[in-house]
Amino acid sequence: MNKEQALDRLLAAKNFRDICPDTVKKEFEIQLARRGDPSAAEKAARERLHAVTGAFMTPGEARAVGACLDEYLSGDESALTRALRLHASTRERLEWMDALFSRVLSFTGGPSRVFDAACGLNPLYLGHLGLKGVLGWDIHGGAVKLINDWARACGWDVRAECRDVILSAPDETFGLALAMKLLPVLETGCKGSALTFLKSLKARFILVTFPTRTLGGRNVGMERTYSDWFASEIAGHFEIAEVFTAGSELCYILKEA
Ligand SMILES: C[S@@+](CC[C@H](N)C(=O)[O-])C[C@H]1O[C@@H](n2cnc3c(N)ncnc32)[C@H](O)[C@@H]1O
């Protein structure tokens, strides 16, 4: 199989049809440069794409989020919780989500525009809170469509785009940018990309969070590992305005240094 055939196969694969095509190409090129062989690169890119996006929400879960919208529109607010439970990242956060956002929004003074980078389903919660000018980017086209469907039906000032935060950044300036549980995903793909991404954002405040437990719920010393790595990574570039823990999520509010 040559390079073009391997990439075409990857782009047409059922599991990846909904993923941002630029991301699929990027992951394939990275793996090809590492391995040389197109078939091996295709296999490795599949694994990486599953780990960075597919693993968080299955196609069946995405369909179920769509079904929750009708219940929410009929006045059943608990349908939002059921929808947020269908993406691994918001599922883990449900218990402390209100406390986390109430602290961040009061610290940052109720920002008028919010960028949610690699947002998953989090903008559904932001729309429900009544935040204005919310823009979410994610490489998962299914999540992006669901956010736009909910926002349109509920009349929220929220929109989402299928974009890769490594390949570009929004031109607009935001009161608050969210980078929740994202930096480890970026850094495992390419060393140094987390800091490059943070520096590409135009925002008064940036909320960065890290999981302190694995997807399976185990405590394997992640809090210490991430806090040590993060402090050295951002030194000289950003000032930490606030740090706190919410449930099993380590949270930083950054300002430019
Ligand atoms: C760990 S989840 C975090 C989701 C959300 N930030 C939250 O905490 O609820 C990672 C998300 O990042 C998305 N993602 C991974 N790499 C990305 C990239 N380079 N650009 C945009 N989104 C990305 C995945 O599709 C997935 O929804």
PDB file of C-alpha atoms and ligand atoms in Angstrom:
ATOM      1  CA  MET A   1       0.000   0.000   0.000  1.00  0.00           C
ATOM      2  CA  ASN A   2       1.408   3.426  -0.922  1.00  0.00           C
ATOM      3  CA  LYS A   3       1.107   6.625   1.095  1.00  0.00           C
ATOM      4  CA  GLU A   4      -1.967   7.982  -0.750  1.00  0.00           C
ATOM      5  CA  GLN A   5      -3.842   4.671  -0.476  1.00  0.00           C
ATOM      6  CA  ALA A   6      -3.097   4.389   3.247  1.00  0.00           C
ATOM      7  CA  LEU A   7      -4.287   7.934   3.906  1.00  0.00           C
ATOM      8  CA  ASP A   8      -7.446   7.459   1.793  1.00  0.00           C
ATOM      9  CA  ARG A   9      -8.244   4.294   3.738  1.00  0.00           C
ATOM     10  CA  LEU A  10      -7.841   6.126   7.019  1.00  0.00           C
ATOM     11  CA  LEU A  11      -9.978   9.086   5.915  1.00  0.00           C
ATOM     12  CA  ALA A  12     -12.746   6.726   4.737  1.00  0.00           C
ATOM     13  CA  ALA A  13     -12.693   4.492   7.851  1.00  0.00           C
ATOM     14  CA  LYS A  14     -16.142   4.315   9.486  1.00  0.00           C
ATOM     15  CA  ASN A  15     -14.795   5.323  12.922  1.00  0.00           C
ATOM     16  CA  PHE A  16     -12.986   8.410  11.635  1.00  0.00           C
ATOM     17  CA  ARG A  17     -15.415   9.808   9.056  1.00  0.00           C
ATOM     18  CA  ASP A  18     -16.615  12.356  11.579  1.00  0.00           C
ATOM     19  CA  ILE A  19     -13.148  13.442  12.741  1.00  0.00           C
ATOM     20  CA  CYS A  20     -11.663  16.706  11.428  1.00  0.00           C
ATOM     21  CA  PRO A  21      -9.924  15.592   8.155  1.00  0.00           C
ATOM     22  CA  ASP A  22      -6.934  17.897   8.819  1.00  0.00           C
ATOM     23  CA  THR A  23      -6.361  16.067  12.113  1.00  0.00           C
ATOM     24  CA  VAL A  24      -6.528  12.656  10.411  1.00  0.00           C
ATOM     25  CA  LYS A  25      -3.937  13.847   7.850  1.00  0.00           C
ATOM     26  CA  LYS A  26      -1.756  15.369  10.578  1.00  0.00           C
ATOM     27  CA  GLU A  27      -1.701  12.175  12.666  1.00  0.00           C
ATOM     28  CA  PHE A  28      -0.954  10.078   9.573  1.00  0.00           C
ATOM     29  CA  GLU A  29       1.963  12.355   8.552  1.00  0.00           C
ATOM     30  CA  ILE A  30       3.416  12.262  12.088  1.00  0.00           C
ATOM     31  CA  GLN A  31       3.260   8.469  12.166  1.00  0.00           C
ATOM     32  CA  LEU A  32       4.634   8.151   8.626  1.00  0.00           C
ATOM     33  CA  ALA A  33       7.627  10.326   9.518  1.00  0.00           C
ATOM     34  CA  ARG A  34       8.259   8.088  12.554  1.00  0.00           C
ATOM     35  CA  ARG A  35       7.748   4.715  10.900  1.00  0.00           C
ATOM     36  CA  GLY A  36       8.413   5.135   7.179  1.00  0.00           C
ATOM     37  CA  ASP A  37       5.951   2.396   6.214  1.00  0.00           C
ATOM     38  CA  PRO A  38       2.437   3.622   5.134  1.00  0.00           C
ATOM     39  CA  SER A  39       0.600   0.545   6.504  1.00  0.00           C
ATOM     40  CA  ALA A  40       2.309   0.815   9.883  1.00  0.00           C
ATOM     41  CA  ALA A  41       1.612   4.570   9.911  1.00  0.00           C
ATOM     42  CA  GLU A  42      -2.070   3.978   9.166  1.00  0.00           C
ATOM     43  CA  LYS A  43      -2.352   1.469  12.027  1.00  0.00           C
ATOM     44  CA  ALA A  44      -0.567   3.779  14.486  1.00  0.00           C
ATOM     45  CA  ALA A  45      -2.674   6.785  13.421  1.00  0.00           C
ATOM     46  CA  ARG A  46      -5.849   4.743  14.050  1.00  0.00           C
ATOM     47  CA  GLU A  47      -4.695   3.966  17.587  1.00  0.00           C
ATOM     48  CA  ARG A  48      -3.739   7.571  18.280  1.00  0.00           C
ATOM     49  CA  LEU A  49      -7.045   8.943  16.889  1.00  0.00           C
ATOM     50  CA  HIS A  50      -8.992   6.540  19.050  1.00  0.00           C
ATOM     51  CA  ALA A  51      -6.990   7.566  22.138  1.00  0.00           C
ATOM     52  CA  VAL A  52      -7.337  11.334  21.576  1.00  0.00           C
ATOM     53  CA  THR A  53     -10.993  11.456  20.578  1.00  0.00           C
ATOM     54  CA  GLY A  54     -12.925   8.219  19.921  1.00  0.00           C
ATOM     55  CA  ALA A  55     -12.342   6.892  23.431  1.00  0.00           C
ATOM     56  CA  PHE A  56     -14.355   9.697  25.071  1.00  0.00           C
ATOM     57  CA  MET A  57     -17.713   9.159  23.355  1.00  0.00           C
ATOM     58  CA  THR A  58     -18.940   6.207  21.248  1.00  0.00           C
ATOM     59  CA  PRO A  59     -21.285   6.668  18.241  1.00  0.00           C
ATOM     60  CA  GLY A  60     -24.098   5.086  20.318  1.00  0.00           C
ATOM     61  CA  GLU A  61     -23.518   7.594  23.121  1.00  0.00           C
ATOM     62  CA  ALA A  62     -23.581  10.468  20.615  1.00  0.00           C
ATOM     63  CA  ARG A  63     -26.983   9.281  19.321  1.00  0.00           C
ATOM     64  CA  ALA A  64     -28.283   9.152  22.890  1.00  0.00           C
ATOM     65  CA  VAL A  65     -27.200  12.806  23.468  1.00  0.00           C
ATOM     66  CA  GLY A  66     -29.402  13.753  20.506  1.00  0.00           C
ATOM     67  CA  ALA A  67     -32.364  11.951  22.070  1.00  0.00           C
ATOM     68  CA  CYS A  68     -31.883  13.859  25.370  1.00  0.00           C
ATOM     69  CA  LEU A  69     -32.465  17.162  23.557  1.00  0.00           C
ATOM     70  CA  ASP A  70     -36.210  16.493  23.060  1.00  0.00           C
ATOM     71  CA  GLU A  71     -36.582  15.696  26.769  1.00  0.00           C
ATOM     72  CA  TYR A  72     -34.689  18.875  27.722  1.00  0.00           C
ATOM     73  CA  LEU A  73     -36.876  20.964  25.398  1.00  0.00           C
ATOM     74  CA  SER A  74     -39.992  19.516  26.993  1.00  0.00           C
ATOM     75  CA  GLY A  75     -38.840  21.005  30.310  1.00  0.00           C
ATOM     76  CA  ASP A  76     -36.955  18.058  31.826  1.00  0.00           C
ATOM     77  CA  GLU A  77     -33.688  19.749  32.927  1.00  0.00           C
ATOM     78  CA  SER A  78     -32.267  16.439  34.200  1.00  0.00           C
ATOM     79  CA  ALA A  79     -31.907  15.484  30.500  1.00  0.00           C
ATOM     80  CA  LEU A  80     -28.888  17.802  30.388  1.00  0.00           C
ATOM     81  CA  THR A  81     -27.162  15.758  33.104  1.00  0.00           C
ATOM     82  CA  ARG A  82     -27.975  12.570  31.211  1.00  0.00           C
ATOM     83  CA  ALA A  83     -26.457  14.107  28.056  1.00  0.00           C
ATOM     84  CA  LEU A  84     -23.280  15.264  29.848  1.00  0.00           C
ATOM     85  CA  ARG A  85     -22.899  11.752  31.274  1.00  0.00           C
ATOM     86  CA  LEU A  86     -22.471  10.416  27.727  1.00  0.00           C
ATOM     87  CA  HIS A  87     -18.996  11.972  27.232  1.00  0.00           C
ATOM     88  CA  ALA A  88     -16.276  10.615  29.538  1.00  0.00           C
ATOM     89  CA  SER A  89     -14.880  14.046  30.504  1.00  0.00           C
ATOM     90  CA  THR A  90     -18.144  15.698  31.529  1.00  0.00           C
ATOM     91  CA  ARG A  91     -19.313  12.414  33.123  1.00  0.00           C
ATOM     92  CA  GLU A  92     -16.305  12.487  35.479  1.00  0.00           C
ATOM     93  CA  ARG A  93     -16.915  16.162  36.333  1.00  0.00           C
ATOM     94  CA  LEU A  94     -20.680  16.107  37.058  1.00  0.00           C
ATOM     95  CA  GLU A  95     -20.309  15.992  40.846  1.00  0.00           C
ATOM     96  CA  TRP A  96     -18.179  19.152  41.094  1.00  0.00           C
ATOM     97  CA  MET A  97     -19.052  20.953  37.837  1.00  0.00           C
ATOM     98  CA  ASP A  98     -21.253  23.606  39.523  1.00  0.00           C
ATOM     99  CA  ALA A  99     -18.641  24.346  42.211  1.00  0.00           C
ATOM    100  CA  LEU A 100     -15.802  24.494  39.661  1.00  0.00           C
ATOM    101  CA  PHE A 101     -17.572  26.922  37.310  1.00  0.00           C
ATOM    102  CA  SER A 102     -19.021  29.082  40.051  1.00  0.00           C
ATOM    103  CA  ARG A 103     -15.464  29.614  41.367  1.00  0.00           C
ATOM    104  CA  VAL A 104     -13.983  30.275  37.906  1.00  0.00           C
ATOM    105  CA  LEU A 105     -16.768  32.627  36.780  1.00  0.00           C
ATOM    106  CA  SER A 106     -16.681  34.667  39.967  1.00  0.00           C
ATOM    107  CA  PHE A 107     -12.848  34.901  39.841  1.00  0.00           C
ATOM    108  CA  THR A 108     -12.852  35.993  36.194  1.00  0.00           C
ATOM    109  CA  GLY A 109     -15.755  38.422  36.671  1.00  0.00           C
ATOM    110  CA  GLY A 110     -18.368  36.753  34.411  1.00  0.00           C
ATOM    111  CA  PRO A 111     -16.534  36.884  31.058  1.00  0.00           C
ATOM    112  CA  SER A 112     -18.573  38.004  28.058  1.00  0.00           C
ATOM    113  CA  ARG A 113     -16.863  35.720  25.516  1.00  0.00           C
ATOM    114  CA  VAL A 114     -15.634  32.191  26.224  1.00  0.00           C
ATOM    115  CA  PHE A 115     -13.498  29.889  24.056  1.00  0.00           C
ATOM    116  CA  ASP A 116     -13.782  26.204  24.985  1.00  0.00           C
ATOM    117  CA  ALA A 117     -10.798  24.446  23.356  1.00  0.00           C
ATOM    118  CA  ALA A 118     -11.263  20.724  22.627  1.00  0.00           C
ATOM    119  CA  CYS A 119     -14.630  21.166  24.249  1.00  0.00           C
ATOM    120  CA  GLY A 120     -16.235  17.707  24.150  1.00  0.00           C
ATOM    121  CA  LEU A 121     -19.833  18.340  25.297  1.00  0.00           C
ATOM    122  CA  ASN A 122     -18.908  21.015  27.869  1.00  0.00           C
ATOM    123  CA  PRO A 123     -20.530  23.910  25.884  1.00  0.00           C
ATOM    124  CA  LEU A 124     -23.941  22.318  26.582  1.00  0.00           C
ATOM    125  CA  TYR A 125     -23.350  23.087  30.244  1.00  0.00           C
ATOM    126  CA  LEU A 126     -22.103  26.628  29.441  1.00  0.00           C
ATOM    127  CA  GLY A 127     -25.212  27.297  27.319  1.00  0.00           C
ATOM    128  CA  HIS A 128     -27.474  26.021  30.119  1.00  0.00           C
ATOM    129  CA  LEU A 129     -25.675  28.400  32.529  1.00  0.00           C
ATOM    130  CA  GLY A 130     -26.614  31.273  30.211  1.00  0.00           C
ATOM    131  CA  LEU A 131     -23.073  32.257  29.191  1.00  0.00           C
ATOM    132  CA  LYS A 132     -22.885  34.466  26.106  1.00  0.00           C
ATOM    133  CA  GLY A 133     -20.509  34.337  23.145  1.00  0.00           C
ATOM    134  CA  VAL A 134     -19.366  30.749  23.690  1.00  0.00           C
ATOM    135  CA  LEU A 135     -17.235  29.170  20.939  1.00  0.00           C
ATOM    136  CA  GLY A 136     -16.210  25.517  21.189  1.00  0.00           C
ATOM    137  CA  TRP A 137     -13.654  23.757  18.985  1.00  0.00           C
ATOM    138  CA  ASP A 138     -13.282  20.001  18.848  1.00  0.00           C
ATOM    139  CA  ILE A 139     -11.990  17.527  16.255  1.00  0.00           C
ATOM    140  CA  HIS A 140     -14.996  15.265  16.954  1.00  0.00           C
ATOM    141  CA  GLY A 141     -17.573  16.249  14.305  1.00  0.00           C
ATOM    142  CA  GLY A 142     -20.316  14.364  16.162  1.00  0.00           C
ATOM    143  CA  ALA A 143     -19.816  16.424  19.341  1.00  0.00           C
ATOM    144  CA  VAL A 144     -19.708  19.644  17.291  1.00  0.00           C
ATOM    145  CA  LYS A 145     -23.001  18.830  15.563  1.00  0.00           C
ATOM    146  CA  LEU A 146     -24.702  17.988  18.861  1.00  0.00           C
ATOM    147  CA  ILE A 147     -23.592  21.288  20.433  1.00  0.00           C
ATOM    148  CA  ASN A 148     -24.895  23.277  17.453  1.00  0.00           C
ATOM    149  CA  ASP A 149     -28.192  21.321  17.423  1.00  0.00           C
ATOM    150  CA  TRP A 150     -28.749  21.961  21.144  1.00  0.00           C
ATOM    151  CA  ALA A 151     -27.710  25.633  20.903  1.00  0.00           C
ATOM    152  CA  ARG A 152     -30.046  26.314  17.965  1.00  0.00           C
ATOM    153  CA  ALA A 153     -33.006  24.525  19.584  1.00  0.00           C
ATOM    154  CA  CYS A 154     -32.468  26.167  23.007  1.00  0.00           C
ATOM    155  CA  GLY A 155     -31.655  29.650  21.667  1.00  0.00           C
ATOM    156  CA  TRP A 156     -28.237  29.684  23.376  1.00  0.00           C
ATOM    157  CA  ASP A 157     -25.457  32.046  22.264  1.00  0.00           C
ATOM    158  CA  VAL A 158     -23.172  29.043  21.748  1.00  0.00           C
ATOM    159  CA  ARG A 159     -21.562  27.635  18.607  1.00  0.00           C
ATOM    160  CA  ALA A 160     -19.042  24.913  17.855  1.00  0.00           C
ATOM    161  CA  GLU A 161     -16.622  24.258  15.005  1.00  0.00           C
ATOM    162  CA  CYS A 162     -14.818  21.100  13.939  1.00  0.00           C
ATOM    163  CA  ARG A 163     -11.248  22.420  14.250  1.00  0.00           C
ATOM    164  CA  ASP A 164      -7.896  21.228  15.572  1.00  0.00           C
ATOM    165  CA  VAL A 165      -6.371  23.512  18.229  1.00  0.00           C
ATOM    166  CA  ILE A 166      -2.865  22.451  17.203  1.00  0.00           C
ATOM    167  CA  LEU A 167      -3.333  23.511  13.592  1.00  0.00           C
ATOM    168  CA  SER A 168      -4.829  26.977  14.217  1.00  0.00           C
ATOM    169  CA  ALA A 169      -6.325  29.265  16.856  1.00  0.00           C
ATOM    170  CA  PRO A 170      -9.343  31.612  16.793  1.00  0.00           C
ATOM    171  CA  ASP A 171      -8.600  35.202  15.704  1.00  0.00           C
ATOM    172  CA  GLU A 172     -11.010  36.605  18.299  1.00  0.00           C
ATOM    173  CA  THR A 173     -10.098  37.730  21.811  1.00  0.00           C
ATOM    174  CA  PHE A 174     -11.923  36.099  24.733  1.00  0.00           C
ATOM    175  CA  GLY A 175     -12.509  37.008  28.357  1.00  0.00           C
ATOM    176  CA  LEU A 176     -11.879  33.370  29.264  1.00  0.00           C
ATOM    177  CA  ALA A 177     -10.431  30.374  27.416  1.00  0.00           C
ATOM    178  CA  LEU A 178     -10.935  26.843  28.711  1.00  0.00           C
ATOM    179  CA  ALA A 179      -8.334  24.117  28.246  1.00  0.00           C
ATOM    180  CA  MET A 180      -9.923  21.384  30.321  1.00  0.00           C
ATOM    181  CA  LYS A 181      -8.150  18.019  30.513  1.00  0.00           C
ATOM    182  CA  LEU A 182      -6.526  18.879  27.206  1.00  0.00           C
ATOM    183  CA  LEU A 183      -2.803  19.502  27.729  1.00  0.00           C
ATOM    184  CA  PRO A 184      -1.850  15.853  28.443  1.00  0.00           C
ATOM    185  CA  VAL A 185      -3.688  14.818  25.237  1.00  0.00           C
ATOM    186  CA  LEU A 186      -1.670  17.360  23.200  1.00  0.00           C
ATOM    187  CA  GLU A 187       1.682  16.771  24.861  1.00  0.00           C
ATOM    188  CA  THR A 188       1.624  12.984  24.415  1.00  0.00           C
ATOM    189  CA  GLY A 189       1.242  13.551  20.657  1.00  0.00           C
ATOM    190  CA  CYS A 190       4.023  16.114  20.346  1.00  0.00           C
ATOM    191  CA  LYS A 191       6.329  17.467  23.061  1.00  0.00           C
ATOM    192  CA  GLY A 192       6.091  21.246  23.488  1.00  0.00           C
ATOM    193  CA  SER A 193       2.676  21.470  21.777  1.00  0.00           C
ATOM    194  CA  ALA A 194       0.815  22.254  25.024  1.00  0.00           C
ATOM    195  CA  LEU A 195       2.788  25.467  25.617  1.00  0.00           C
ATOM    196  CA  THR A 196       2.607  26.459  21.927  1.00  0.00           C
ATOM    197  CA  PHE A 197      -1.164  26.010  22.093  1.00  0.00           C
ATOM    198  CA  LEU A 198      -1.528  28.104  25.290  1.00  0.00           C
ATOM    199  CA  LYS A 199       0.562  30.887  23.751  1.00  0.00           C
ATOM    200  CA  SER A 200      -1.651  30.902  20.633  1.00  0.00           C
ATOM    201  CA  LEU A 201      -4.747  31.877  22.682  1.00  0.00           C
ATOM    202  CA  LYS A 202      -5.921  35.478  22.946  1.00  0.00           C
ATOM    203  CA  ALA A 203      -7.701  35.520  26.291  1.00  0.00           C
ATOM    204  CA  ARG A 204      -7.642  37.580  29.483  1.00  0.00           C
ATOM    205  CA  PHE A 205      -7.783  34.411  31.612  1.00  0.00           C
ATOM    206  CA  ILE A 206      -7.157  30.759  30.759  1.00  0.00           C
ATOM    207  CA  LEU A 207      -8.568  27.903  32.816  1.00  0.00           C
ATOM    208  CA  VAL A 208      -6.343  24.817  32.542  1.00  0.00           C
ATOM    209  CA  THR A 209      -7.405  21.594  34.217  1.00  0.00           C
ATOM    210  CA  PHE A 210      -5.819  18.174  34.636  1.00  0.00           C
ATOM    211  CA  PRO A 211      -7.423  14.888  35.649  1.00  0.00           C
ATOM    212  CA  THR A 212      -5.881  13.468  38.812  1.00  0.00           C
ATOM    213  CA  ARG A 213      -7.327  10.000  38.207  1.00  0.00           C
ATOM    214  CA  THR A 214      -7.203   7.676  35.202  1.00  0.00           C
ATOM    215  CA  LEU A 215     -10.322   7.138  33.023  1.00  0.00           C
ATOM    216  CA  GLY A 216     -10.821   3.966  35.107  1.00  0.00           C
ATOM    217  CA  GLY A 217     -10.744   6.034  38.370  1.00  0.00           C
ATOM    218  CA  ARG A 218      -7.316   4.975  39.673  1.00  0.00           C
ATOM    219  CA  ASN A 219      -5.058   7.371  41.602  1.00  0.00           C
ATOM    220  CA  VAL A 220      -1.558   6.812  40.185  1.00  0.00           C
ATOM    221  CA  GLY A 221       0.174  10.039  41.285  1.00  0.00           C
ATOM    222  CA  MET A 222      -1.031  12.127  38.331  1.00  0.00           C
ATOM    223  CA  GLU A 223      -1.587  15.292  40.415  1.00  0.00           C
ATOM    224  CA  ARG A 224       2.090  15.500  41.406  1.00  0.00           C
ATOM    225  CA  THR A 225       3.320  14.601  37.909  1.00  0.00           C
ATOM    226  CA  TYR A 226       1.141  17.193  36.177  1.00  0.00           C
ATOM    227  CA  SER A 227       1.720  19.987  38.713  1.00  0.00           C
ATOM    228  CA  ASP A 228       5.522  19.596  38.533  1.00  0.00           C
ATOM    229  CA  TRP A 229       5.524  19.437  34.724  1.00  0.00           C
ATOM    230  CA  PHE A 230       3.100  22.362  34.336  1.00  0.00           C
ATOM    231  CA  ALA A 231       4.966  24.707  36.702  1.00  0.00           C
ATOM    232  CA  SER A 232       8.211  24.291  34.755  1.00  0.00           C
ATOM    233  CA  GLU A 233       6.497  24.429  31.361  1.00  0.00           C
ATOM    234  CA  ILE A 234       4.729  27.790  31.847  1.00  0.00           C
ATOM    235  CA  ALA A 235       7.464  29.519  33.889  1.00  0.00           C
ATOM    236  CA  GLY A 236       8.204  32.928  32.353  1.00  0.00           C
ATOM    237  CA  HIS A 237       5.194  32.737  30.020  1.00  0.00           C
ATOM    238  CA  PHE A 238       2.130  32.791  32.287  1.00  0.00           C
ATOM    239  CA  GLU A 239       1.307  33.815  35.826  1.00  0.00           C
ATOM    240  CA  ILE A 240      -0.812  31.466  37.959  1.00  0.00           C
ATOM    241  CA  ALA A 241      -3.603  33.663  39.339  1.00  0.00           C
ATOM    242  CA  GLU A 242      -5.404  30.850  41.176  1.00  0.00           C
ATOM    243  CA  VAL A 243      -4.939  27.129  41.758  1.00  0.00           C
ATOM    244  CA  PHE A 244      -7.420  24.757  43.366  1.00  0.00           C
ATOM    245  CA  THR A 245      -8.723  21.209  43.238  1.00  0.00           C
ATOM    246  CA  ALA A 246     -12.344  20.400  42.372  1.00  0.00           C
ATOM    247  CA  GLY A 247     -13.155  16.727  42.929  1.00  0.00           C
ATOM    248  CA  SER A 248     -10.481  14.850  40.992  1.00  0.00           C
ATOM    249  CA  GLU A 249      -9.639  17.807  38.736  1.00  0.00           C
ATOM    250  CA  LEU A 250      -6.607  20.033  39.324  1.00  0.00           C
ATOM    251  CA  CYS A 251      -7.457  23.581  38.148  1.00  0.00           C
ATOM    252  CA  TYR A 252      -5.290  26.585  37.284  1.00  0.00           C
ATOM    253  CA  ILE A 253      -6.435  30.061  36.272  1.00  0.00           C
ATOM    254  CA  LEU A 254      -3.654  31.685  34.235  1.00  0.00           C
ATOM    255  CA  LYS A 255      -2.883  35.272  33.293  1.00  0.00           C
ATOM    256  CA  GLU A 256      -0.167  36.348  30.884  1.00  0.00           C
ATOM    257  CA  ALA A 257       3.109  36.981  32.777  1.00  0.00           C
TER     258      ALA A 257
HETATM  259  C1  LIG B   1     -10.148  14.696  27.588  1.00  0.00           C
HETATM  260  S1  LIG B   1     -11.426  15.245  26.503  1.00  0.00           S
HETATM  261  C2  LIG B   1     -11.784  16.827  27.222  1.00  0.00           C
HETATM  262  C3  LIG B   1     -13.102  17.397  26.797  1.00  0.00           C
HETATM  263  C4  LIG B   1     -13.503  18.720  27.463  1.00  0.00           C
HETATM  264  N1  LIG B   1     -12.425  19.693  27.379  1.00  0.00           N
HETATM  265  C5  LIG B   1     -13.876  18.487  28.907  1.00  0.00           C
HETATM  266  O1  LIG B   1     -12.996  18.563  29.777  1.00  0.00           O
HETATM  267  O2  LIG B   1     -15.052  18.191  29.157  1.00  0.00           O
HETATM  268  C6  LIG B   1     -10.485  15.621  25.102  1.00  0.00           C
HETATM  269  C7  LIG B   1     -11.293  16.230  23.945  1.00  0.00           C
HETATM  270  O3  LIG B   1     -10.346  16.845  23.079  1.00  0.00           O
HETATM  271  C8  LIG B   1     -10.708  16.620  21.745  1.00  0.00           C
HETATM  272  N2  LIG B   1      -9.429  16.804  21.023  1.00  0.00           N
HETATM  273  C9  LIG B   1      -8.315  16.025  21.078  1.00  0.00           C
HETATM  274  N3  LIG B   1      -7.303  16.573  20.387  1.00  0.00           N
HETATM  275  C10 LIG B   1      -7.789  17.753  19.872  1.00  0.00           C
HETATM  276  C11 LIG B   1      -7.226  18.767  19.060  1.00  0.00           C
HETATM  277  N4  LIG B   1      -5.952  18.696  18.640  1.00  0.00           N
HETATM  278  N5  LIG B   1      -7.986  19.840  18.720  1.00  0.00           N
HETATM  279  C12 LIG B   1      -9.295  19.917  19.130  1.00  0.00           C
HETATM  280  N6  LIG B   1      -9.883  18.961  19.904  1.00  0.00           N
HETATM  281  C13 LIG B   1      -9.139  17.904  20.270  1.00  0.00           C
HETATM  282  C14 LIG B   1     -11.336  15.240  21.747  1.00  0.00           C
HETATM  283  O4  LIG B   1     -12.194  15.033  20.655  1.00  0.00           O
HETATM  284  C15 LIG B   1     -12.082  15.251  23.097  1.00  0.00           C
HETATM  285  O5  LIG B   1     -13.409  15.717  22.952  1.00  0.00           O
END
